[in-house]
Short mmCIF file of C-alpha atoms in Angstrom, two decimals:
data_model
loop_
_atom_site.label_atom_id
_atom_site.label_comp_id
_atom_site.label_asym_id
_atom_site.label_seq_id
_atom_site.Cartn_x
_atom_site.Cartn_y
_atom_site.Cartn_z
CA UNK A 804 -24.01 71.56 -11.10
CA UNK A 805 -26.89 68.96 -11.64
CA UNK A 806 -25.31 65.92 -11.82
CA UNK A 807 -22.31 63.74 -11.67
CA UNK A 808 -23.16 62.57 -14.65
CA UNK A 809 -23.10 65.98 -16.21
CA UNK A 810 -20.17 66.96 -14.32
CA UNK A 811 -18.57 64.12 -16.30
CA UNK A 812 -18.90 64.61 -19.51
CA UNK A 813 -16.89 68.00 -18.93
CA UNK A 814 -14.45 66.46 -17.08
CA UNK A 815 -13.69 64.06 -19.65
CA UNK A 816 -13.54 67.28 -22.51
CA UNK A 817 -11.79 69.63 -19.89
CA UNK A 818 -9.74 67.48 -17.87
CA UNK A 819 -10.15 69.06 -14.67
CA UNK A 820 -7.12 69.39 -11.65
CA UNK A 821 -7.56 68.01 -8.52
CA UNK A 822 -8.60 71.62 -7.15
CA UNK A 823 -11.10 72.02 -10.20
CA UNK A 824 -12.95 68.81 -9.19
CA UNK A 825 -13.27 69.56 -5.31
CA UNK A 826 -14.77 72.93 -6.75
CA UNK A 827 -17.37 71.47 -8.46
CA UNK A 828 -17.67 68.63 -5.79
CA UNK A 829 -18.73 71.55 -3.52
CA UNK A 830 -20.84 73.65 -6.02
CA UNK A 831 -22.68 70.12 -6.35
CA UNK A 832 -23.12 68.63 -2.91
CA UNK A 833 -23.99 72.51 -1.68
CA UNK A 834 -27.29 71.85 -3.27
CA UNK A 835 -30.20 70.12 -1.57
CA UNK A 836 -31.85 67.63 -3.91
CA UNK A 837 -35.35 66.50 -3.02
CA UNK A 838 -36.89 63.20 -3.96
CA UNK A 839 -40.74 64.08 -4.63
CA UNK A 840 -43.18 60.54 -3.73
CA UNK A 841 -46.92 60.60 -3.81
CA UNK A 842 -48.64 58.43 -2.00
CA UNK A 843 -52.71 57.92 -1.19
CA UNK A 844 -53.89 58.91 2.50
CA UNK A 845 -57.03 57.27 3.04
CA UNK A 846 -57.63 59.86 6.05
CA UNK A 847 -58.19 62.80 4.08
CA UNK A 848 -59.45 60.99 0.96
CA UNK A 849 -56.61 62.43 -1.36
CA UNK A 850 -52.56 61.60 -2.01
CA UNK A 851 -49.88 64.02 0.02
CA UNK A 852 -47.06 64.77 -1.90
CA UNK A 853 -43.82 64.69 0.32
CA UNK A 854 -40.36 65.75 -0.38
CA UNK A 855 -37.51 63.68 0.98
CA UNK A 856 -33.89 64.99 1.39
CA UNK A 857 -31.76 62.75 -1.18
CA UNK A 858 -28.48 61.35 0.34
CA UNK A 859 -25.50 63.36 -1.42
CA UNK A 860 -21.96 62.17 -0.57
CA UNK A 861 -20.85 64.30 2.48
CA UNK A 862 -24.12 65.60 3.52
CA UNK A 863 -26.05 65.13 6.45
CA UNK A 864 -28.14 62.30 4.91
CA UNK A 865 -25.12 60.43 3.50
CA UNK A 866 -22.93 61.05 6.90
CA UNK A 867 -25.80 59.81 9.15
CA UNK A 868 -26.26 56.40 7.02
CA UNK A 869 -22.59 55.94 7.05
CA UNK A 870 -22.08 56.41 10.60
CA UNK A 871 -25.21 53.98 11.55
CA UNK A 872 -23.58 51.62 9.34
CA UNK A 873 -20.47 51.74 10.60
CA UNK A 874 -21.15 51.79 14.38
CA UNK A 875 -23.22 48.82 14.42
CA UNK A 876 -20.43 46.68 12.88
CA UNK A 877 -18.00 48.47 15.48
CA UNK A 878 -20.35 47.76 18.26
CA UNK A 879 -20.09 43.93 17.64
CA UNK A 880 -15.70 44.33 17.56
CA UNK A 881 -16.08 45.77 21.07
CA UNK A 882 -15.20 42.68 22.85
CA UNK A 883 -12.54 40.99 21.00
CA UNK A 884 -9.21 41.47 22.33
CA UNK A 885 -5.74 39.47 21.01
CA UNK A 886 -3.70 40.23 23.22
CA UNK A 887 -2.87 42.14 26.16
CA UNK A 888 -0.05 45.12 25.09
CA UNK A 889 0.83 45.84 28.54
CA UNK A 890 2.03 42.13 29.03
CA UNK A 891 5.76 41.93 28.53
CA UNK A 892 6.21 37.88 29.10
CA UNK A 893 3.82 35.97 27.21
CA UNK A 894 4.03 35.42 23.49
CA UNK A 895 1.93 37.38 21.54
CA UNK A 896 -0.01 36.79 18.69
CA UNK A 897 -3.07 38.21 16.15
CA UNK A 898 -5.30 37.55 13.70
CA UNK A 899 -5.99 41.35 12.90
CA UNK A 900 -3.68 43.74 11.09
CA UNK A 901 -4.03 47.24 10.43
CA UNK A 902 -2.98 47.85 7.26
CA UNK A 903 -1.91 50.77 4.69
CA UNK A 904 -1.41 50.92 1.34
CA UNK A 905 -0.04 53.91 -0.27
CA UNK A 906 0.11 54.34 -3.78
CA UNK A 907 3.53 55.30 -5.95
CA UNK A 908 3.32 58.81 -8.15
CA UNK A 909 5.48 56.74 -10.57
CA UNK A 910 3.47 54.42 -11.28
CA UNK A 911 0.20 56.00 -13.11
CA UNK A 912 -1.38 59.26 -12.96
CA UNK A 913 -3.66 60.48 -10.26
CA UNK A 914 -6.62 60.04 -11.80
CA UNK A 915 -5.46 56.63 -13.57
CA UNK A 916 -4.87 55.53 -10.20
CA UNK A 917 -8.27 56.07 -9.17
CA UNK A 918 -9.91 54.30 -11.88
CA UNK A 919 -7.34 51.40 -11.41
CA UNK A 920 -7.19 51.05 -7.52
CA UNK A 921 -10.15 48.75 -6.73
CA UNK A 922 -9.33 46.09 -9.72
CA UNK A 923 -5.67 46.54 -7.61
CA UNK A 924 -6.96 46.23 -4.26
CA UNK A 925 -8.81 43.10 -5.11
CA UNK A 926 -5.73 41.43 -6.85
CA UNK A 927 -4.23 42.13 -3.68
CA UNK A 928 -6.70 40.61 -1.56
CA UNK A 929 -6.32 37.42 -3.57
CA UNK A 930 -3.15 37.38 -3.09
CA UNK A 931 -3.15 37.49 0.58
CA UNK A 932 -5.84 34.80 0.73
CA UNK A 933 -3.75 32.67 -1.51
CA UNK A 934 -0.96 32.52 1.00
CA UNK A 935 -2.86 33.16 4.14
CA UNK A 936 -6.42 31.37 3.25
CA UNK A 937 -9.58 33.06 4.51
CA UNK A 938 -9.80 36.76 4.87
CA UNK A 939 -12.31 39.18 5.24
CA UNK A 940 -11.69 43.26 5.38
CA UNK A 941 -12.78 46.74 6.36
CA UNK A 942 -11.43 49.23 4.49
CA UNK A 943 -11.58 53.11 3.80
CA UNK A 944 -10.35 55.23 0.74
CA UNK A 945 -8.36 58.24 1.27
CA UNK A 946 -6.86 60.98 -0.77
CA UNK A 947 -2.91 62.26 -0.28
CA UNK A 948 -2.95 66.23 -0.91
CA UNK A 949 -1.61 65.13 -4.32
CA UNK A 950 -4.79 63.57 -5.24
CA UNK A 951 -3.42 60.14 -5.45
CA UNK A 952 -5.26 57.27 -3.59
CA UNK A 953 -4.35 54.87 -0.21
CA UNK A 954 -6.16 52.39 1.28
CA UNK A 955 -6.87 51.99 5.40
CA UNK A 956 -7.87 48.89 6.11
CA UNK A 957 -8.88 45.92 9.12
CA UNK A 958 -7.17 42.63 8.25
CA UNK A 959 -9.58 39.73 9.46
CA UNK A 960 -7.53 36.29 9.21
CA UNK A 961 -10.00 33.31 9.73
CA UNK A 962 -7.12 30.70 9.43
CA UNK A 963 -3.50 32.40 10.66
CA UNK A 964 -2.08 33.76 13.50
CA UNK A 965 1.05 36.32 12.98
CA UNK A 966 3.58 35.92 15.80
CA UNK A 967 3.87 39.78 17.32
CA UNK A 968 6.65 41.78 17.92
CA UNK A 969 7.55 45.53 18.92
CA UNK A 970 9.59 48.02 16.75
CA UNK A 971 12.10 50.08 17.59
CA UNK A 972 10.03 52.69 18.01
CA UNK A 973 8.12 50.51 20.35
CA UNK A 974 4.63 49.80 17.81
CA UNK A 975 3.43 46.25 17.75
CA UNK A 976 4.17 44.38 13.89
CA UNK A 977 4.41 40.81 12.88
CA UNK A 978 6.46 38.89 11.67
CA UNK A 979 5.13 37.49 7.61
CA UNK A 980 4.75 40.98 6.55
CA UNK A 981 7.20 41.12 3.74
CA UNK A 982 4.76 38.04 2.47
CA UNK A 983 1.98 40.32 2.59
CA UNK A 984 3.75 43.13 0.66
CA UNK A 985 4.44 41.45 -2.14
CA UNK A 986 0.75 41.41 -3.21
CA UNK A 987 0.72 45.41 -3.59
CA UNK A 988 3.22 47.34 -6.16
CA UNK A 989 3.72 50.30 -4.01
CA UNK A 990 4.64 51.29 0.33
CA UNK A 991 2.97 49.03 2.65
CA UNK A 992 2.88 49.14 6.61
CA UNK A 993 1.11 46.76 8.53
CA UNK A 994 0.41 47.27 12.38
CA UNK A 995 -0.81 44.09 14.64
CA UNK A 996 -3.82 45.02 16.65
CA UNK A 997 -4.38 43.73 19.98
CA UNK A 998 -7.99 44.29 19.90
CA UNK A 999 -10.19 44.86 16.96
CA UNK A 1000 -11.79 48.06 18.99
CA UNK A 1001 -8.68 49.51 18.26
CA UNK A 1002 -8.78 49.22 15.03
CA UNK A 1003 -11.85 50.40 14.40
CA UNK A 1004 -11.11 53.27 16.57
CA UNK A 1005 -8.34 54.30 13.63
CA UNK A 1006 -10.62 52.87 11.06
CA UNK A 1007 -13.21 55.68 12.01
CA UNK A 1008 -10.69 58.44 12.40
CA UNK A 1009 -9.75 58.17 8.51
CA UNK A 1010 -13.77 57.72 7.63
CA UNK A 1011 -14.78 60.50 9.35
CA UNK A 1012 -12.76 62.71 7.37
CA UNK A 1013 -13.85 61.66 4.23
CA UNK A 1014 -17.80 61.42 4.96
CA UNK A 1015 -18.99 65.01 6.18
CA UNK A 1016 -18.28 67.75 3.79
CA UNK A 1017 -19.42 70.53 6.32
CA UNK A 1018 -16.18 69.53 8.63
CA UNK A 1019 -13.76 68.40 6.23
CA UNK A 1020 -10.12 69.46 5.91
CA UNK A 1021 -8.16 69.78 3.10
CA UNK A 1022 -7.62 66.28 2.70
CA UNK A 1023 -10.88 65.51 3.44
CA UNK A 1024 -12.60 67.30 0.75
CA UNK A 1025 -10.28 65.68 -1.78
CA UNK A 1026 -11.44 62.38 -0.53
CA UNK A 1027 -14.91 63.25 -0.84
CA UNK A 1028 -14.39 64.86 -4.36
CA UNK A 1029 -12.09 61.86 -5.82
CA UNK A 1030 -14.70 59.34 -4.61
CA UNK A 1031 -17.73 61.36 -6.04
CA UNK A 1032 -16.27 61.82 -9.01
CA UNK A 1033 -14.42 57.79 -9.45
CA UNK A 1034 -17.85 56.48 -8.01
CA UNK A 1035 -15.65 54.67 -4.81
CA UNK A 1036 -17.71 53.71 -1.77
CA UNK A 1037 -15.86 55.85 0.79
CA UNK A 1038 -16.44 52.76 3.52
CA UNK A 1039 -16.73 48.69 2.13
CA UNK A 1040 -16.78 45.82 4.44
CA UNK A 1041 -16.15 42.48 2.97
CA UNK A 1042 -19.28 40.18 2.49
CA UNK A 1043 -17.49 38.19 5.17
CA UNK A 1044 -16.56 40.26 7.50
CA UNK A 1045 -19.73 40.36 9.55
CA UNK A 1046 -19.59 36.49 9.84
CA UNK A 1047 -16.44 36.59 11.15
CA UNK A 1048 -17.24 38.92 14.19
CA UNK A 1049 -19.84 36.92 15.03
CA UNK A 1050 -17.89 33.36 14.76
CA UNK A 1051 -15.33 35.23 16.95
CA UNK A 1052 -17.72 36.17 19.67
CA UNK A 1053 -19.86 33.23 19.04
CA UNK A 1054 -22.85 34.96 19.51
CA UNK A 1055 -26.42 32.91 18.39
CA UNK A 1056 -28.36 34.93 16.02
CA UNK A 1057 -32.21 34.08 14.63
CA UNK A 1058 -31.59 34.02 10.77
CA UNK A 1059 -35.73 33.18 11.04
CA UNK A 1060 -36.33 36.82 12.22
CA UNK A 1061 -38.44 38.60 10.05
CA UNK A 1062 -37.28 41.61 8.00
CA UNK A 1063 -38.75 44.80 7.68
CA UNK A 1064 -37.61 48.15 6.34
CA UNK A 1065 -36.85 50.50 9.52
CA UNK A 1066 -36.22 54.38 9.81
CA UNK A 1067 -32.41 55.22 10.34
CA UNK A 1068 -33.00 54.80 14.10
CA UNK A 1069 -33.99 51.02 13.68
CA UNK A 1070 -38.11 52.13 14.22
CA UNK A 1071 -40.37 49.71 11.71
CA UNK A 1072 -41.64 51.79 8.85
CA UNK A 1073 -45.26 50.43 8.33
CA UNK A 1074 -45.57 49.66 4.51
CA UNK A 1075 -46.95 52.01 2.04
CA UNK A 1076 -47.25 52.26 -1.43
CA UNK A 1077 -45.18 55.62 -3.29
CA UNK A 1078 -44.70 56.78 -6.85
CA UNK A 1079 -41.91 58.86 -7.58
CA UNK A 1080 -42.89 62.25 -9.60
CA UNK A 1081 -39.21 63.16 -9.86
CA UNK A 1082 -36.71 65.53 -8.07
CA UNK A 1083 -36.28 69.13 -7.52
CA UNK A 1084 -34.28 71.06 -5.09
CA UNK A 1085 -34.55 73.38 -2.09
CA UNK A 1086 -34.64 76.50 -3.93
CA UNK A 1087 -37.39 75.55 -6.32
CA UNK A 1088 -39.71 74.37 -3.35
CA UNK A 1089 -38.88 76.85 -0.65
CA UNK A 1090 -38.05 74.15 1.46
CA UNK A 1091 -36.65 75.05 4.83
CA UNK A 1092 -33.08 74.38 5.64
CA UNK A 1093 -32.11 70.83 7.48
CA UNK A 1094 -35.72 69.09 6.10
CA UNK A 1095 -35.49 65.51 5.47
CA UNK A 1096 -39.27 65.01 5.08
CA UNK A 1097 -42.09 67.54 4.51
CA UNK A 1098 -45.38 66.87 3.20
CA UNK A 1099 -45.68 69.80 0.23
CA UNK A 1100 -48.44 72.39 0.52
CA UNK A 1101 -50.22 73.45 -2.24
CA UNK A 1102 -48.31 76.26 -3.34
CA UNK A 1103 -44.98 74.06 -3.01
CA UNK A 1104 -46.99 71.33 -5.20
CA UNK A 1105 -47.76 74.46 -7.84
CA UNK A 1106 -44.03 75.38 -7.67
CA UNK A 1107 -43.37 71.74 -7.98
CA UNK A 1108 -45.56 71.15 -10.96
CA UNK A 1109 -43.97 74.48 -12.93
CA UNK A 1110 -40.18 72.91 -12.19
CA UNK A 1111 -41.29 69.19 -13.37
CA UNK A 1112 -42.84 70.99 -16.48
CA UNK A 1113 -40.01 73.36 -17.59
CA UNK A 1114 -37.34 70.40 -16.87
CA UNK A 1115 -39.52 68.38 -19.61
CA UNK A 1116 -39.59 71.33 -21.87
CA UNK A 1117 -35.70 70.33 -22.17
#
């Protein structure tokens, strides 16, 4: 498999199942793909060529950017708290619901439900702020065994407050959920959270599964699959989601600081100049397993120049 692109153009002819697509998910991700830069190095008077490890959903690349990603916006959620759970006398209430929306087999097929289920999410986000004002969100695809779609997702209410109550089976809900519900066409079950930790302690549960291909279950590898193969973003945070944390813990930030592109562990990467001579994978360079970066040697660059050649040839 070389491509997704490639991939679908057969899908498309063949109209793969759910278990043909994870199998070419896997044939595709199981293959490290290099990005080959050149760049000058004044030291030595000549340009190195390097290889670096491409980010492929569900690979070690593409799981460590996720994570990063994901556990500095947690980080920031540690400290807000709702309301106490263990307090039986005081009124509670929330601006934070966990939310879930599954999606009905009756309504589309699997794969129609895919393409459909961000334009749907995003109706249903509209809705909510129509009747609720501002909202921001966190959410995270998943895939049912079935292949169909649902939706996790952090409810961040700038402008209501749901009054809380327990269930039967003693979970905390609020009350304004059927309101809420009537903005998606299929199940929906909405949790309040008493601390947005919380929720992002659920929220991460669900992403983990669907990020790292090496660990996934069953499910799991559907997810990754379904969102390779619709082009989803396994992990989205609203554009104002970030602003509210920080209005909520009403933390001062300097917007003045200045920018600069860092490694994945925040170090400054001094600037450089690259060209990109084009990819190639592990096999072709006799690249050792678990490289991200490698400066080529010359018979890697010779093995290099032979695979760049022959893929122009076609």
């Amino acid at each position: 498999m070389s491509s997704l692109r490639g991939f679908l153009k057969d899908y498309l002819r063949l109209n793969y199942s759910v278990d043909g697509i994870v199998e070419k998910y896997k044939e595709w991700v199981s293959v490290n793909t290099y990005m080959i830069l050149s760049k000058w190095n004044k030291d030595k008077w000549k340009n190195d060529v390097v290889a670096v490890k491409c980010s492929k959903r569900g690979n070690d690349v593409y799981r460590s950017r996720v994570k990063n990603r994901f556990v500095g916006l947690s980080h920031k959620a540690e400290k807000l708290e709702f309301f106490n759970p263990k307090d039986r006398n005081n009124e509670k209430t929330t601006c934070a619901l966990w939310t879930t929306l599954t999606y009905d087999t009756k309504l589309r097929s699997y794969n129609e439900a895919w393409e459909q289920i961000g334009i749907e999410f995003n109706n249903f986000m509209a809705f909510v702020r129509s009747n609720f004002g501002k909202v921001s969100c966190c959410r995270v695809f998943e895939s049912f065994e079935n292949g169909y779609p649902h939706i996790h997702c952090i409810l961040l209410f700038q402008e209501y407050n749901f009054s809380v109550f327990r269930d039967a089976k003693g979970q905390f809900r609020v009350h304004g959920k059927e309101i809420i519900a009537e903005g998606w066409h299929s199940n929906v079950d909405i949790k309040a959270m008493s601390s947005l930790a919380g929720g992002f302690s659920y929220l991460k549960k669900y992403l983990l599964k669907g990020i790292d291909f090496e660990k996934a279950d069953s499910k799991g590898l559907k997810t990754l699959a379904l969102c390779w193969v619709y082009r989803k973003r396994a992990f989205a945070v609203s554009g104002s989601f970030r602003k509210a944390l920080t209005d909520l813990i009403t933390q001062l930030h300097n917007s003045n600081k200045p920018t600069a592109q860092t490694t994945l562990l925040g170090e400054i990467i001094p600037e450089e100049k690259y060209a990109l001579l084009g990819f190639a994978n592990e096999k072709d360079l006799e690249i050792e397993e678990d490289t991200w970066f490698t400066i080529l040697n010359s018979k890697q660059i010779d093995r290099l120049t032979d695979c760049l050649r022959l893929k122009s040839a076609f």
